[in-house]
Amino acid sequence: MRHSGSLGPIALLLGLELALCRGQATSQYCGPQGQAERLHFTRLGKGRWLDLQARPPGSLDPLYRMVRGFLDMVQLNPFPEGLVRVALNEPSSVRTSDVVRYEAGYVVCAVIAGLFLLIVPTVGFCFCCCRCRRRCGGRVKVEHKSMACERGSLMTFLLLITLLLLTGVICAFITNQKTHDEVGPGVRAVPGVLNSLQGLVSDVPQELKAVAEQFSIPQNRVLEELDAVGVNLGSTIHTQLRGTVYPMLATLQRLGQDLQVSLDHLQLLNSSTGYLQTQQEPLVSSLQDHRHKLLSLLQDGQCQGCASALSHIQLLELGANFSQVPSVKSVLQKLKSVPEANFSNMVQKDNSTFNTLPVLTAMETANIVQELKEEVAQIPEEVRTLSEGFPGSEAADRWRQALAQAENSSRPYLRMIQRYERYRWIAGYVLSSVILLVVICNLLGLSLGLWGISAREDSSHTEAKGEAGAQFLMAGVGLSFLFSGPFIILIFATFLLGGNVQTLVCRSWENQELYQFADTPGNLPPSMNLSHLLGLKKDISIPSAYQQCKEGAALWKVLQLNGSYDPEKHLDINKYTAKLREQVESFNIDMKDLDLLNEAAKRDLEAFRSSGIEKIDYPSFLTQIQKPVVKVDILKLVKELEKLSQAQTESALGQQLKQEAQALQSLFQEKILPRQTHVVTLNQSVHALSASASNLQLVVSETLVNVSSLKTELPIRAHWILKNESECFLNREMAYFIQYVNWAREMVTEHIATCQPLSGALDNGRVILCDLIANPWNAFWFCLAWCTFLLIPSIIFAIKTTKHFRPIRKRLSFWEGLDFCPDYPRLPTARG
């Protein structure tokens, strides 16, 4: 009975939870488990894509800008559309005057190069002959006072020119090597680019077939999750309902126990009351007999000391009158068939049934799950025909043949380019090394010459150092004259090729004049008609097609295919998913085996509720229980009589008192003591029933209402949970298919059936030719030309400086030679 006080709040909480469950039936929550995991698909179309080339910023960028600025000044004419059109269509009709007019800047540069090639070697030859006759580049014959200033100026200018030569030759070495490093990979990339573009259209169906095959990834994932869907749904239902079912089962378990306890107490109350009422009349009669006999004995005049016992004998009568308590037989009559049910077994059965809910759900949904798996195992017709629906193109074969022919025919030229590039690299390396030798000769000559001049005041000094410096300077002059011809030839050849590539090709390619030229009818010969060769739509120009391809346009939006193609039509799997949705929504669960309260238990509770146990007059029981069975303490009275019997002088009277004491002792043992035991039992039952009857009746009534409501609500709530979880499961499975559709759409439109590789190839070609090759190529000849034209002042100043390094026949003192040179401070001499 210790739980009966807590059953009321539990029942109220259950009723409140049921009300909340009704409110939840309109909401949906899936939680983290309802989210689909990210599927990993194999990326397709990698072979169709080219890595976009880009020249990273570098320290040579200012040099590249300087060279492009120089070429823009050399070639001021715009793109020669007419001249190129005639050259492509009728090469024999090209007029030299038109070429010269367009290449006017290059013609001027050619004239300058020709004069350089004629004059510098001729002057060098003449100077060599003059030197052989010892008439040029000799020595200073007479020292004069301004010679120190002249010598210092010549040395300074020669040093500055040498440093400029050193800077130029370092840049020449760097750009020569950079050009060589870029030409090889650029040339080798051409066949790969042409080969990758051959299958731009014809390889699409094969790629689309690979896309369709990857439908198995979400398909297998859904099939895998279908294997456990029944158990998962049942587990979710069990998890969400156990907060309601377990407390209700616990309430029924405790209620059954309390019901049994109350019934036991009621039966004890009835039996004890019956016993007390039955034995009450004999006890009253016995007490009256003993009281009458004792009064007669104690009132005898011969009885000594008996007056004090008379007051106790007067109380020898019945105390508690149990004939005045109400009968509980009517209540017991209503509960005669209780308990009809075994609450413990009932709760255990319901608990077992509820705990096997996941397995039961899996069994009930097994047939639908099998049908679902059969549906999922089928590939949708739309996806299966993804590749079959892609139309071909008549231009695809022309394109493939043209690119294959271009690839085959380009290989000999590409090998030739690589071979000649190696020759150019070697020549550039050798000539740059010659210029470096000239720089070294100048620096050594200046160093030795300056050392020789500073030592002339020493009487023991020899002119060997100054003579060696002069020899080094003349060696640099000789190298400059000797290699001036190869310098200007290599410079002009690379300048003419690299400059025209930059001004004629790269500049017009960058501003898309080439695309506009190719798009204009008649500019290209029929065999080079790109619009026809590529199979472009009639309403799309080449610049527009390039721009659309760069933005990722699909092939069917740019090319003229043999029919229309809509990827959305083939990626529409609504019919496929509609069947799955229909099957999932047919999931159902039967909870009829979860009875909670069977009919027998319900009858027990209803009988207890209508028994009227709470209406029993428990106070009247307590009133009698609080009274003693006999008003006097029998045992004390027996002891008092025994003392009186011993105190009597009259032996007959003493013997009679002793017999009465023994008779009272027997009466106590036989009738009064059992009666007291029954009163104790009655007291316990009355207190227990009076304390719990009213509350237990309330709990029984509320439990009956809540069980009835719960039995109605459980199937509704279980159905709602099943519907919610089925919807979450369906959404998760649909998310897998949506991932596939989104991935397939991206693959088809952005990686497979896209013309972006075409624009990427064109952009890569421009970057490789113009940024990676032409820039360092033009920078190389620019640096080499810089050094070559600086050789002229280097020759002049070297020849003039050489005279001052050789011995002077008639010299002034060192400090006298400084009198007219303001740049050198006058120091006091030993004579001054």
Short mmCIF file of N, CA, C and O in Angstrom, two decimals, residues 28 33 63 67 97 173 226 317 422 581 595 629 655:
data_model
loop_
_atom_site.label_atom_id
_atom_site.label_comp_id
_atom_site.label_asym_id
_atom_site.label_seq_id
_atom_site.Cartn_x
_atom_site.Cartn_y
_atom_site.Cartn_z
N GLN A 28 6.02 17.19 -37.99
CA GLN A 28 6.92 16.16 -38.50
C GLN A 28 8.34 16.53 -38.12
O GLN A 28 8.78 17.66 -38.31
N GLN A 33 19.01 11.38 -37.99
CA GLN A 33 18.95 10.11 -38.71
C GLN A 33 18.13 10.21 -39.99
O GLN A 33 18.22 9.36 -40.86
N LEU A 63 60.13 43.52 -67.86
CA LEU A 63 60.86 43.36 -69.12
C LEU A 63 59.91 42.98 -70.25
O LEU A 63 60.03 43.51 -71.37
N VAL A 67 59.18 45.08 -73.73
CA VAL A 67 59.33 44.52 -75.09
C VAL A 67 58.04 44.70 -75.88
O VAL A 67 58.08 45.08 -77.06
N SER A 97 54.50 45.00 -102.19
CA SER A 97 54.32 46.36 -101.67
C SER A 97 53.36 46.37 -100.48
O SER A 97 53.58 47.13 -99.52
N PHE A 173 70.73 35.38 -70.67
CA PHE A 173 70.86 33.98 -70.22
C PHE A 173 69.53 33.46 -69.66
O PHE A 173 69.10 32.33 -69.98
N LEU A 226 16.69 -0.62 -47.11
CA LEU A 226 15.40 -1.31 -47.08
C LEU A 226 15.48 -2.59 -46.25
O LEU A 226 14.47 -3.03 -45.69
N GLU A 317 -16.50 -6.28 33.40
CA GLU A 317 -17.55 -6.33 32.39
C GLU A 317 -16.94 -5.97 31.03
O GLU A 317 -15.81 -5.49 30.94
N ARG A 422 66.49 23.93 -80.40
CA ARG A 422 67.74 23.53 -79.74
C ARG A 422 68.93 24.28 -80.35
O ARG A 422 69.81 24.75 -79.62
N ARG A 581 7.10 5.92 -53.44
CA ARG A 581 6.32 6.66 -52.46
C ARG A 581 5.01 5.94 -52.14
O ARG A 581 4.58 5.85 -50.99
N ASP A 595 -2.76 -5.19 -25.32
CA ASP A 595 -4.10 -4.98 -24.76
C ASP A 595 -4.07 -4.02 -23.58
O ASP A 595 -5.08 -3.39 -23.26
N VAL A 629 -10.93 -4.68 25.77
CA VAL A 629 -11.86 -5.81 25.66
C VAL A 629 -12.67 -5.94 26.95
O VAL A 629 -13.90 -6.14 26.93
N GLN A 655 -9.94 -20.70 50.02
CA GLN A 655 -9.92 -21.66 48.90
C GLN A 655 -10.84 -21.21 47.79
O GLN A 655 -10.52 -21.35 46.60
#
